Amino acid sequence: MRFTRNRLARLSLGLALGIAIGGCATSVNPVSGRVDRGLMSEQEEIVSGHNIHQQVLKEYPPYKNAALQAYVNGVGQKLAAQSHRNNLPWTFTVVDSPDINAFAVQGGYIYMTRGLMAYLDSEAELAGVLGHEIGHVTARHGARAARDQQIAAGTQLLGTLLGAYLGGEAGANVGSQVTGGYAQAGFLLPRSREHELQADELGAEYMQRVGFDPDLMEKVISVLKAQEVFANDEAQRSGRPAGNTPSWLRTHPSNDQRLAEMRRIANQYSGKYQDAGRARYLQAIGGMTFGDSREHGVIRGQDFYHEPLGFTLRAPTKWSIQNAPSELSIVADNMQAAVSLRPSPNSKGDHATAIRSLLQPDQGRTEAATINGLRATNFLGTKQGAPVEATVISLGGADYVLQKLQKPAARGTYDRELREIIASFRALTPADAGNAKPYNIRIVAAPRTSAPFIDLAREVSRIAPQYRNAEAQLRLLNQAYPQGNISAGQLVKTIH
């Protein structure tokens, strides 16, 4: 569950952040040279971006590694200095999220997740991602989208975070939440795809200006393509359907289209370029957290451990644990039932207040209980005619609401499993300490054997047994999925 004791109430995943749009302005776009009409002024853009930045950091806290932050900022500042808007107060932040993502906010705010950094392989690839996001800002895509969303929706803009690098195919998209039927019907989507391709072009240009080969932007997009293929393969192996989002509804071009466009863009450049900086990059990310973090809680098989908050609980066999920003969900494999665990930030041990604030029932009754030595309250009631059933548990000065959820057709079918999940909630013990630790990226020399990935995977399977297909995960981590090779003695990333 991605919250800390001091940050129990987080924003929704969509980051519904308000953008204050001031008076309309007319200015020359620094990239196109054309006049932009009806946009916020540059100063309004900077102020708006600063306000959003403060909220982004509440949703996605910076990763606590000063050396890594300085490294990424240094690469970003070199690119920004060569951009079309080198006057902006540029800020580059690595956020503590396992999601594979990068995004930008108008005014010069760029964000990289450590999740994406794990799969990049050189400083040049990092520059490609940052250059792409810088391109969104220099071309004023955020300001233009804010204007267009207001036109399309005809209502106040709920929020805009432009520049999610992945799009809909390869991972979570921080994206934007917009209002209005026109936006939902696709009024804005073609322009969003146009923005992504323009940002690719600008990213290549900025890479070339600082001495990196723009061809290496192809590798970044190949990383995203590999993530897409890996996700589909994993779904097939586990019997789940692969992603099938219609291409015309994706706000970003397909990775295949981007690869083709990137090859065209890169062919426009030639010259001698500096080393891609692979050794520097691997040194920078060595020791970086991989996957779940201590601060957000870790999933180990069917168990969830949250060391800072001091609790653990278990999912039944074949149920999955989903660690979202503001709640933890344990979900049946057929999606017919779940337990939702949410914190009650202001109840201070008053279980009735926790029930009212989070469940908002019309009526119901409570019953005092004890769960693994912890004070608890069971609640059974209704809301708008539908049953509401939950348990509130107090631990360490905080209250947690565990709500039982079943689809109407499955009601009663999963009562036993739902009870077991709630009954598994308990305080962490010293014996849990090892399980509650996160994994890290470790840089090692590839074994001098005929099957180095298989040999590395044996050690990963021993340390991190939840990676059931450790060889595939290592191949993906090292840009060798599904069939790539590595040389004996070559520096590679592994999980430790």
mmCIF file with all atom_site columns, N, CA and C in Angstrom, residues 30-31 45 72-86 88 90-92 102-111 126-142 162-163 165 195 198-207 209-210 217:
data_model
loop_
_atom_site.group_PDB
_atom_site.id
_atom_site.type_symbol
_atom_site.label_atom_id
_atom_site.label_alt_id
_atom_site.label_comp_id
_atom_site.label_asym_id
_atom_site.label_entity_id
_atom_site.label_seq_id
_atom_site.pdbx_PDB_ins_code
_atom_site.Cartn_x
_atom_site.Cartn_y
_atom_site.Cartn_z
_atom_site.occupancy
_atom_site.B_iso_or_equiv
_atom_site.pdbx_formal_charge
_atom_site.auth_seq_id
_atom_site.auth_comp_id
_atom_site.auth_asym_id
_atom_site.auth_atom_id
_atom_site.pdbx_PDB_model_num
ATOM 1   N N  . PRO A 1 30  ? 7.984  28.591 -29.189 1.00 0.00 ? 30  PRO A N  1
ATOM 2   C CA . PRO A 1 30  ? 9.435  28.573 -29.355 1.00 0.00 ? 30  PRO A CA 1
ATOM 3   C C  . PRO A 1 30  ? 9.934  27.458 -30.258 1.00 0.00 ? 30  PRO A C  1
ATOM 4   N N  . VAL A 1 31  ? 9.158  26.417 -30.450 1.00 0.00 ? 31  VAL A N  1
ATOM 5   C CA . VAL A 1 31  ? 9.568  25.312 -31.312 1.00 0.00 ? 31  VAL A CA 1
ATOM 6   C C  . VAL A 1 31  ? 9.131  25.529 -32.749 1.00 0.00 ? 31  VAL A C  1
ATOM 7   N N  . GLU A 1 45  ? 2.203  29.675 -16.972 1.00 0.00 ? 45  GLU A N  1
ATOM 8   C CA . GLU A 1 45  ? 2.602  28.283 -17.171 1.00 0.00 ? 45  GLU A CA 1
ATOM 9   C C  . GLU A 1 45  ? 3.554  27.834 -16.064 1.00 0.00 ? 45  GLU A C  1
ATOM 10  N N  . VAL A 1 72  ? 20.667 12.227 -12.396 1.00 0.00 ? 72  VAL A N  1
ATOM 11  C CA . VAL A 1 72  ? 19.594 12.453 -13.367 1.00 0.00 ? 72  VAL A CA 1
ATOM 12  C C  . VAL A 1 72  ? 19.408 13.947 -13.617 1.00 0.00 ? 72  VAL A C  1
ATOM 13  N N  . ASN A 1 73  ? 19.478 14.750 -12.569 1.00 0.00 ? 73  ASN A N  1
ATOM 14  C CA . ASN A 1 73  ? 19.345 16.191 -12.748 1.00 0.00 ? 73  ASN A CA 1
ATOM 15  C C  . ASN A 1 73  ? 20.461 16.743 -13.629 1.00 0.00 ? 73  ASN A C  1
ATOM 16  N N  . GLY A 1 74  ? 21.677 16.217 -13.445 1.00 0.00 ? 74  GLY A N  1
ATOM 17  C CA . GLY A 1 74  ? 22.791 16.688 -14.259 1.00 0.00 ? 74  GLY A CA 1
ATOM 18  C C  . GLY A 1 74  ? 22.587 16.404 -15.738 1.00 0.00 ? 74  GLY A C  1
ATOM 19  N N  . VAL A 1 75  ? 22.133 15.192 -16.052 1.00 0.00 ? 75  VAL A N  1
ATOM 20  C CA . VAL A 1 75  ? 21.857 14.852 -17.455 1.00 0.00 ? 75  VAL A CA 1
ATOM 21  C C  . VAL A 1 75  ? 20.727 15.728 -17.997 1.00 0.00 ? 75  VAL A C  1
ATOM 22  N N  . GLY A 1 76  ? 19.675 15.898 -17.196 1.00 0.00 ? 76  GLY A N  1
ATOM 23  C CA . GLY A 1 76  ? 18.540 16.696 -17.633 1.00 0.00 ? 76  GLY A CA 1
ATOM 24  C C  . GLY A 1 76  ? 18.895 18.145 -17.868 1.00 0.00 ? 76  GLY A C  1
ATOM 25  N N  . GLN A 1 77  ? 19.695 18.727 -16.981 1.00 0.00 ? 77  GLN A N  1
ATOM 26  C CA . GLN A 1 77  ? 20.043 20.142 -17.127 1.00 0.00 ? 77  GLN A CA 1
ATOM 27  C C  . GLN A 1 77  ? 20.877 20.387 -18.386 1.00 0.00 ? 77  GLN A C  1
ATOM 28  N N  . LYS A 1 78  ? 21.749 19.436 -18.746 1.00 0.00 ? 78  LYS A N  1
ATOM 29  C CA . LYS A 1 78  ? 22.519 19.584 -19.989 1.00 0.00 ? 78  LYS A CA 1
ATOM 30  C C  . LYS A 1 78  ? 21.593 19.615 -21.198 1.00 0.00 ? 78  LYS A C  1
ATOM 31  N N  . LEU A 1 79  ? 20.608 18.738 -21.203 1.00 0.00 ? 79  LEU A N  1
ATOM 32  C CA . LEU A 1 79  ? 19.652 18.722 -22.308 1.00 0.00 ? 79  LEU A CA 1
ATOM 33  C C  . LEU A 1 79  ? 18.816 19.993 -22.332 1.00 0.00 ? 79  LEU A C  1
ATOM 34  N N  . ALA A 1 80  ? 18.310 20.400 -21.164 1.00 0.00 ? 80  ALA A N  1
ATOM 35  C CA . ALA A 1 80  ? 17.453 21.584 -21.086 1.00 0.00 ? 80  ALA A CA 1
ATOM 36  C C  . ALA A 1 80  ? 18.194 22.827 -21.556 1.00 0.00 ? 80  ALA A C  1
ATOM 37  N N  . ALA A 1 81  ? 19.503 22.890 -21.261 1.00 0.00 ? 81  ALA A N  1
ATOM 38  C CA . ALA A 1 81  ? 20.297 24.053 -21.671 1.00 0.00 ? 81  ALA A CA 1
ATOM 39  C C  . ALA A 1 81  ? 20.396 24.160 -23.184 1.00 0.00 ? 81  ALA A C  1
ATOM 40  N N  . GLN A 1 82  ? 20.211 23.042 -23.890 1.00 0.00 ? 82  GLN A N  1
ATOM 41  C CA . GLN A 1 82  ? 20.274 23.032 -25.353 1.00 0.00 ? 82  GLN A CA 1
ATOM 42  C C  . GLN A 1 82  ? 18.883 23.032 -25.984 1.00 0.00 ? 82  GLN A C  1
ATOM 43  N N  . SER A 1 83  ? 17.862 23.201 -25.165 1.00 0.00 ? 83  SER A N  1
ATOM 44  C CA . SER A 1 83  ? 16.489 23.146 -25.679 1.00 0.00 ? 83  SER A CA 1
ATOM 45  C C  . SER A 1 83  ? 16.026 24.512 -26.165 1.00 0.00 ? 83  SER A C  1
ATOM 46  N N  . HIS A 1 84  ? 14.802 24.545 -26.692 1.00 0.00 ? 84  HIS A N  1
ATOM 47  C CA . HIS A 1 84  ? 14.228 25.794 -27.187 1.00 0.00 ? 84  HIS A CA 1
ATOM 48  C C  . HIS A 1 84  ? 13.771 26.726 -26.069 1.00 0.00 ? 84  HIS A C  1
ATOM 49  N N  . ARG A 1 85  ? 13.787 26.248 -24.837 1.00 0.00 ? 85  ARG A N  1
ATOM 50  C CA . ARG A 1 85  ? 13.330 27.086 -23.715 1.00 0.00 ? 85  ARG A CA 1
ATOM 51  C C  . ARG A 1 85  ? 14.302 26.946 -22.548 1.00 0.00 ? 85  ARG A C  1
ATOM 52  N N  . ASN A 1 86  ? 15.559 27.281 -22.807 1.00 0.00 ? 86  ASN A N  1
ATOM 53  C CA . ASN A 1 86  ? 16.574 27.116 -21.769 1.00 0.00 ? 86  ASN A CA 1
ATOM 54  C C  . ASN A 1 86  ? 16.447 28.150 -20.655 1.00 0.00 ? 86  ASN A C  1
ATOM 55  N N  . LEU A 1 88  ? 13.704 28.429 -18.785 1.00 0.00 ? 88  LEU A N  1
ATOM 56  C CA . LEU A 1 88  ? 12.797 27.934 -17.754 1.00 0.00 ? 88  LEU A CA 1
ATOM 57  C C  . LEU A 1 88  ? 13.565 27.419 -16.546 1.00 0.00 ? 88  LEU A C  1
ATOM 58  N N  . TRP A 1 90  ? 14.168 24.639 -14.871 1.00 0.00 ? 90  TRP A N  1
ATOM 59  C CA . TRP A 1 90  ? 13.964 23.209 -15.047 1.00 0.00 ? 90  TRP A CA 1
ATOM 60  C C  . TRP A 1 90  ? 14.223 22.437 -13.755 1.00 0.00 ? 90  TRP A C  1
ATOM 61  N N  . THR A 1 91  ? 13.380 21.441 -13.503 1.00 0.00 ? 91  THR A N  1
ATOM 62  C CA . THR A 1 91  ? 13.498 20.583 -12.329 1.00 0.00 ? 91  THR A CA 1
ATOM 63  C C  . THR A 1 91  ? 13.320 19.131 -12.769 1.00 0.00 ? 91  THR A C  1
ATOM 64  N N  . PHE A 1 92  ? 14.258 18.270 -12.378 1.00 0.00 ? 92  PHE A N  1
ATOM 65  C CA . PHE A 1 92  ? 14.209 16.848 -12.742 1.00 0.00 ? 92  PHE A CA 1
ATOM 66  C C  . PHE A 1 92  ? 14.166 16.020 -11.458 1.00 0.00 ? 92  PHE A C  1
ATOM 67  N N  . ALA A 1 102 ? 7.506  7.948  -17.295 1.00 0.00 ? 102 ALA A N  1
ATOM 68  C CA . ALA A 1 102 ? 8.115  9.269  -17.176 1.00 0.00 ? 102 ALA A CA 1
ATOM 69  C C  . ALA A 1 102 ? 7.058  10.258 -17.618 1.00 0.00 ? 102 ALA A C  1
ATOM 70  N N  . PHE A 1 103 ? 7.076  11.451 -17.067 1.00 0.00 ? 103 PHE A N  1
ATOM 71  C CA . PHE A 1 103 ? 6.059  12.426 -17.445 1.00 0.00 ? 103 PHE A CA 1
ATOM 72  C C  . PHE A 1 103 ? 6.571  13.836 -17.184 1.00 0.00 ? 103 PHE A C  1
ATOM 73  N N  . ALA A 1 104 ? 5.857  14.794 -17.725 1.00 0.00 ? 104 ALA A N  1
ATOM 74  C CA . ALA A 1 104 ? 6.273  16.190 -17.635 1.00 0.00 ? 104 ALA A CA 1
ATOM 75  C C  . ALA A 1 104 ? 5.097  17.067 -17.277 1.00 0.00 ? 104 ALA A C  1
ATOM 76  N N  . VAL A 1 105 ? 5.385  18.175 -16.619 1.00 0.00 ? 105 VAL A N  1
ATOM 77  C CA . VAL A 1 105 ? 4.397  19.187 -16.294 1.00 0.00 ? 105 VAL A CA 1
ATOM 78  C C  . VAL A 1 105 ? 4.894  20.508 -16.863 1.00 0.00 ? 105 VAL A C  1
ATOM 79  N N  . GLN A 1 106 ? 3.975  21.300 -17.388 1.00 0.00 ? 106 GLN A N  1
ATOM 80  C CA . GLN A 1 106 ? 4.361  22.581 -17.957 1.00 0.00 ? 106 GLN A CA 1
ATOM 81  C C  . GLN A 1 106 ? 5.149  23.418 -16.958 1.00 0.00 ? 106 GLN A C  1
ATOM 82  N N  . GLY A 1 107 ? 6.023  24.265 -17.481 1.00 0.00 ? 107 GLY A N  1
ATOM 83  C CA . GLY A 1 107 ? 6.845  25.105 -16.627 1.00 0.00 ? 107 GLY A CA 1
ATOM 84  C C  . GLY A 1 107 ? 8.221  24.526 -16.368 1.00 0.00 ? 107 GLY A C  1
ATOM 85  N N  . GLY A 1 108 ? 8.487  23.302 -16.849 1.00 0.00 ? 108 GLY A N  1
ATOM 86  C CA . GLY A 1 108 ? 9.833  22.748 -16.741 1.00 0.00 ? 108 GLY A CA 1
ATOM 87  C C  . GLY A 1 108 ? 10.014 21.675 -15.691 1.00 0.00 ? 108 GLY A C  1
ATOM 88  N N  . TYR A 1 109 ? 8.960  20.935 -15.340 1.00 0.00 ? 109 TYR A N  1
ATOM 89  C CA . TYR A 1 109 ? 9.037  19.880 -14.322 1.00 0.00 ? 109 TYR A CA 1
ATOM 90  C C  . TYR A 1 109 ? 8.984  18.513 -14.998 1.00 0.00 ? 109 TYR A C  1
ATOM 91  N N  . ILE A 1 110 ? 10.061 17.743 -14.824 1.00 0.00 ? 110 ILE A N  1
ATOM 92  C CA . ILE A 1 110 ? 10.208 16.440 -15.474 1.00 0.00 ? 110 ILE A CA 1
ATOM 93  C C  . ILE A 1 110 ? 10.370 15.371 -14.392 1.00 0.00 ? 110 ILE A C  1
ATOM 94  N N  . TYR A 1 111 ? 9.701  14.225 -14.601 1.00 0.00 ? 111 TYR A N  1
ATOM 95  C CA . TYR A 1 111 ? 9.720  13.153 -13.605 1.00 0.00 ? 111 TYR A CA 1
ATOM 96  C C  . TYR A 1 111 ? 10.076 11.825 -14.277 1.00 0.00 ? 111 TYR A C  1
ATOM 97  N N  . LEU A 1 126 ? 18.793 7.315  -21.077 1.00 0.00 ? 126 LEU A N  1
ATOM 98  C CA . LEU A 1 126 ? 18.200 8.239  -20.105 1.00 0.00 ? 126 LEU A CA 1
ATOM 99  C C  . LEU A 1 126 ? 17.991 9.605  -20.746 1.00 0.00 ? 126 LEU A C  1
ATOM 100 N N  . ALA A 1 127 ? 18.979 10.063 -21.493 1.00 0.00 ? 127 ALA A N  1
ATOM 101 C CA . ALA A 1 127 ? 18.855 11.352 -22.174 1.00 0.00 ? 127 ALA A CA 1
ATOM 102 C C  . ALA A 1 127 ? 17.716 11.331 -23.186 1.00 0.00 ? 127 ALA A C  1
ATOM 103 N N  . GLY A 1 128 ? 17.499 10.189 -23.826 1.00 0.00 ? 128 GLY A N  1
ATOM 104 C CA . GLY A 1 128 ? 16.395 10.091 -24.778 1.00 0.00 ? 128 GLY A CA 1
ATOM 105 C C  . GLY A 1 128 ? 15.051 10.278 -24.103 1.00 0.00 ? 128 GLY A C  1
ATOM 106 N N  . VAL A 1 129 ? 14.872 9.655  -22.932 1.00 0.00 ? 129 VAL A N  1
ATOM 107 C CA . VAL A 1 129 ? 13.611 9.801  -22.205 1.00 0.00 ? 129 VAL A CA 1
ATOM 108 C C  . VAL A 1 129 ? 13.441 11.238 -21.732 1.00 0.00 ? 129 VAL A C  1
ATOM 109 N N  . LEU A 1 130 ? 14.481 11.784 -21.102 1.00 0.00 ? 130 LEU A N  1
ATOM 110 C CA . LEU A 1 130 ? 14.392 13.155 -20.595 1.00 0.00 ? 130 LEU A CA 1
ATOM 111 C C  . LEU A 1 130 ? 14.206 14.150 -21.729 1.00 0.00 ? 130 LEU A C  1
ATOM 112 N N  . GLY A 1 131 ? 14.895 13.920 -22.847 1.00 0.00 ? 131 GLY A N  1
ATOM 113 C CA . GLY A 1 131 ? 14.745 14.827 -23.993 1.00 0.00 ? 131 GLY A CA 1
ATOM 114 C C  . GLY A 1 131 ? 13.335 14.818 -24.531 1.00 0.00 ? 131 GLY A C  1
ATOM 115 N N  . HIS A 1 132 ? 12.721 13.643 -24.569 1.00 0.00 ? 132 HIS A N  1
ATOM 116 C CA . HIS A 1 132 ? 11.323 13.532 -24.996 1.00 0.00 ? 132 HIS A CA 1
ATOM 117 C C  . HIS A 1 132 ? 10.421 14.357 -24.083 1.00 0.00 ? 132 HIS A C  1
ATOM 118 N N  . GLU A 1 133 ? 10.606 14.231 -22.775 1.00 0.00 ? 133 GLU A N  1
ATOM 119 C CA . GLU A 1 133 ? 9.756  14.971 -21.840 1.00 0.00 ? 133 GLU A CA 1
ATOM 120 C C  . GLU A 1 133 ? 10.027 16.470 -21.913 1.00 0.00 ? 133 GLU A C  1
ATOM 121 N N  . ILE A 1 134 ? 11.292 16.838 -22.076 1.00 0.00 ? 134 ILE A N  1
ATOM 122 C CA . ILE A 1 134 ? 11.620 18.258 -22.281 1.00 0.00 ? 134 ILE A CA 1
ATOM 123 C C  . ILE A 1 134 ? 10.905 18.776 -23.514 1.00 0.00 ? 134 ILE A C  1
ATOM 124 N N  . GLY A 1 135 ? 10.829 17.948 -24.551 1.00 0.00 ? 135 GLY A N  1
ATOM 125 C CA . GLY A 1 135 ? 10.143 18.346 -25.777 1.00 0.00 ? 135 GLY A CA 1
ATOM 126 C C  . GLY A 1 135 ? 8.682  18.681 -25.552 1.00 0.00 ? 135 GLY A C  1
ATOM 127 N N  . HIS A 1 136 ? 8.021  17.932 -24.672 1.00 0.00 ? 136 HIS A N  1
ATOM 128 C CA . HIS A 1 136 ? 6.625  18.255 -24.353 1.00 0.00 ? 136 HIS A CA 1
ATOM 129 C C  . HIS A 1 136 ? 6.509  19.671 -23.782 1.00 0.00 ? 136 HIS A C  1
ATOM 130 N N  . VAL A 1 137 ? 7.467  20.020 -22.937 1.00 0.00 ? 137 VAL A N  1
ATOM 131 C CA . VAL A 1 137 ? 7.412  21.336 -22.294 1.00 0.00 ? 137 VAL A CA 1
ATOM 132 C C  . VAL A 1 137 ? 7.792  22.436 -23.276 1.00 0.00 ? 137 VAL A C  1
ATOM 133 N N  . THR A 1 138 ? 8.861  22.229 -24.060 1.00 0.00 ? 138 THR A N  1
ATOM 134 C CA . THR A 1 138 ? 9.297  23.286 -24.966 1.00 0.00 ? 138 THR A CA 1
ATOM 135 C C  . THR A 1 138 ? 8.258  23.567 -26.047 1.00 0.00 ? 138 THR A C  1
ATOM 136 N N  . ALA A 1 139 ? 7.539  22.531 -26.474 1.00 0.00 ? 139 ALA A N  1
ATOM 137 C CA . ALA A 1 139 ? 6.500  22.729 -27.491 1.00 0.00 ? 139 ALA A CA 1
ATOM 138 C C  . ALA A 1 139 ? 5.179  23.191 -26.876 1.00 0.00 ? 139 ALA A C  1
ATOM 139 N N  . ARG A 1 140 ? 5.145  23.378 -25.566 1.00 0.00 ? 140 ARG A N  1
ATOM 140 C CA . ARG A 1 140 ? 3.981  23.887 -24.838 1.00 0.00 ? 140 ARG A CA 1
ATOM 141 C C  . ARG A 1 140 ? 2.771  22.961 -24.966 1.00 0.00 ? 140 ARG A C  1
ATOM 142 N N  . HIS A 1 141 ? 3.023  21.667 -24.981 1.00 0.00 ? 141 HIS A N  1
ATOM 143 C CA . HIS A 1 141 ? 1.924  20.711 -25.112 1.00 0.00 ? 141 HIS A CA 1
ATOM 144 C C  . HIS A 1 141 ? 0.972  20.780 -23.922 1.00 0.00 ? 141 HIS A C  1
ATOM 145 N N  . GLY A 1 142 ? 1.521  21.002 -22.725 1.00 0.00 ? 142 GLY A N  1
ATOM 146 C CA . GLY A 1 142 ? 0.656  21.092 -21.555 1.00 0.00 ? 142 GLY A CA 1
ATOM 147 C C  . GLY A 1 142 ? -0.292 22.272 -21.639 1.00 0.00 ? 142 GLY A C  1
ATOM 148 N N  . LEU A 1 162 ? 0.946  16.122 -18.715 1.00 0.00 ? 162 LEU A N  1
ATOM 149 C CA . LEU A 1 162 ? 1.284  15.711 -20.067 1.00 0.00 ? 162 LEU A CA 1
ATOM 150 C C  . LEU A 1 162 ? 2.613  14.984 -20.103 1.00 0.00 ? 162 LEU A C  1
ATOM 151 N N  . GLY A 1 163 ? 2.762  14.132 -21.082 1.00 0.00 ? 163 GLY A N  1
ATOM 152 C CA . GLY A 1 163 ? 4.055  13.571 -21.383 1.00 0.00 ? 163 GLY A CA 1
ATOM 153 C C  . GLY A 1 163 ? 4.316  12.203 -20.826 1.00 0.00 ? 163 GLY A C  1
ATOM 154 N N  . TYR A 1 165 ? 5.448  8.823  -20.906 1.00 0.00 ? 165 TYR A N  1
ATOM 155 C CA . TYR A 1 165 ? 6.276  8.324  -21.999 1.00 0.00 ? 165 TYR A CA 1
ATOM 156 C C  . TYR A 1 165 ? 5.756  7.023  -22.579 1.00 0.00 ? 165 TYR A C  1
ATOM 157 N N  . HIS A 1 195 ? 1.406  15.032 -30.457 1.00 0.00 ? 195 HIS A N  1
ATOM 158 C CA . HIS A 1 195 ? 2.342  15.568 -29.476 1.00 0.00 ? 195 HIS A CA 1
ATOM 159 C C  . HIS A 1 195 ? 3.430  14.564 -29.144 1.00 0.00 ? 195 HIS A C  1
ATOM 160 N N  . GLN A 1 198 ? 5.952  14.484 -31.951 1.00 0.00 ? 198 GLN A N  1
ATOM 161 C CA . GLN A 1 198 ? 6.759  15.705 -31.948 1.00 0.00 ? 198 GLN A CA 1
ATOM 162 C C  . GLN A 1 198 ? 7.777  15.675 -30.810 1.00 0.00 ? 198 GLN A C  1
ATOM 163 N N  . ALA A 1 199 ? 7.356  15.166 -29.646 1.00 0.00 ? 199 ALA A N  1
ATOM 164 C CA . ALA A 1 199 ? 8.289  15.069 -28.524 1.00 0.00 ? 199 ALA A CA 1
ATOM 165 C C  . ALA A 1 199 ? 9.415  14.099 -28.833 1.00 0.00 ? 199 ALA A C  1
ATOM 166 N N  . ASP A 1 200 ? 9.137  13.012 -29.569 1.00 0.00 ? 200 ASP A N  1
ATOM 167 C CA . ASP A 1 200 ? 10.203 12.110 -30.001 1.00 0.00 ? 200 ASP A CA 1
ATOM 168 C C  . ASP A 1 200 ? 11.208 12.853 -30.881 1.00 0.00 ? 200 ASP A C  1
ATOM 169 N N  . GLU A 1 201 ? 10.708 13.650 -31.809 1.00 0.00 ? 201 GLU A N  1
ATOM 170 C CA . GLU A 1 201 ? 11.589 14.413 -32.697 1.00 0.00 ? 201 GLU A CA 1
ATOM 171 C C  . GLU A 1 201 ? 12.452 15.390 -31.909 1.00 0.00 ? 201 GLU A C  1
ATOM 172 N N  . LEU A 1 202 ? 11.840 16.094 -30.966 1.00 0.00 ? 202 LEU A N  1
ATOM 173 C CA . LEU A 1 202 ? 12.591 17.057 -30.171 1.00 0.00 ? 202 LEU A CA 1
ATOM 174 C C  . LEU A 1 202 ? 13.596 16.349 -29.270 1.00 0.00 ? 202 LEU A C  1
ATOM 175 N N  . GLY A 1 203 ? 13.214 15.216 -28.711 1.00 0.00 ? 203 GLY A N  1
ATOM 176 C CA . GLY A 1 203 ? 14.149 14.467 -27.884 1.00 0.00 ? 203 GLY A CA 1
ATOM 177 C C  . GLY A 1 203 ? 15.383 14.057 -28.657 1.00 0.00 ? 203 GLY A C  1
ATOM 178 N N  . ALA A 1 204 ? 15.195 13.609 -29.905 1.00 0.00 ? 204 ALA A N  1
ATOM 179 C CA . ALA A 1 204 ? 16.329 13.238 -30.752 1.00 0.00 ? 204 ALA A CA 1
ATOM 180 C C  . ALA A 1 204 ? 17.208 14.454 -31.040 1.00 0.00 ? 204 ALA A C  1
ATOM 181 N N  . GLU A 1 205 ? 16.565 15.580 -31.293 1.00 0.00 ? 205 GLU A N  1
ATOM 182 C CA . GLU A 1 205 ? 17.328 16.808 -31.576 1.00 0.00 ? 205 GLU A CA 1
ATOM 183 C C  . GLU A 1 205 ? 18.164 17.215 -30.367 1.00 0.00 ? 205 GLU A C  1
ATOM 184 N N  . TYR A 1 206 ? 17.584 17.160 -29.180 1.00 0.00 ? 206 TYR A N  1
ATOM 185 C CA . TYR A 1 206 ? 18.319 17.564 -27.982 1.00 0.00 ? 206 TYR A CA 1
ATOM 186 C C  . TYR A 1 206 ? 19.430 16.572 -27.670 1.00 0.00 ? 206 TYR A C  1
ATOM 187 N N  . MET A 1 207 ? 19.200 15.282 -27.912 1.00 0.00 ? 207 MET A N  1
ATOM 188 C CA . MET A 1 207 ? 20.263 14.295 -27.744 1.00 0.00 ? 207 MET A CA 1
ATOM 189 C C  . MET A 1 207 ? 21.456 14.627 -28.635 1.00 0.00 ? 207 MET A C  1
ATOM 190 N N  . ARG A 1 209 ? 22.304 17.470 -29.856 1.00 0.00 ? 209 ARG A N  1
ATOM 191 C CA . ARG A 1 209 ? 22.947 18.726 -29.447 1.00 0.00 ? 209 ARG A CA 1
ATOM 192 C C  . ARG A 1 209 ? 23.932 18.520 -28.298 1.00 0.00 ? 209 ARG A C  1
ATOM 193 N N  . VAL A 1 210 ? 23.674 17.532 -27.430 1.00 0.00 ? 210 VAL A N  1
ATOM 194 C CA . VAL A 1 210 ? 24.598 17.287 -26.307 1.00 0.00 ? 210 VAL A CA 1
ATOM 195 C C  . VAL A 1 210 ? 25.598 16.188 -26.622 1.00 0.00 ? 210 VAL A C  1
ATOM 196 N N  . MET A 1 217 ? 17.617 6.486  -29.283 1.00 0.00 ? 217 MET A N  1
ATOM 197 C CA . MET A 1 217 ? 16.228 6.622  -28.867 1.00 0.00 ? 217 MET A CA 1
ATOM 198 C C  . MET A 1 217 ? 15.401 5.425  -29.312 1.00 0.00 ? 217 MET A C  1
#
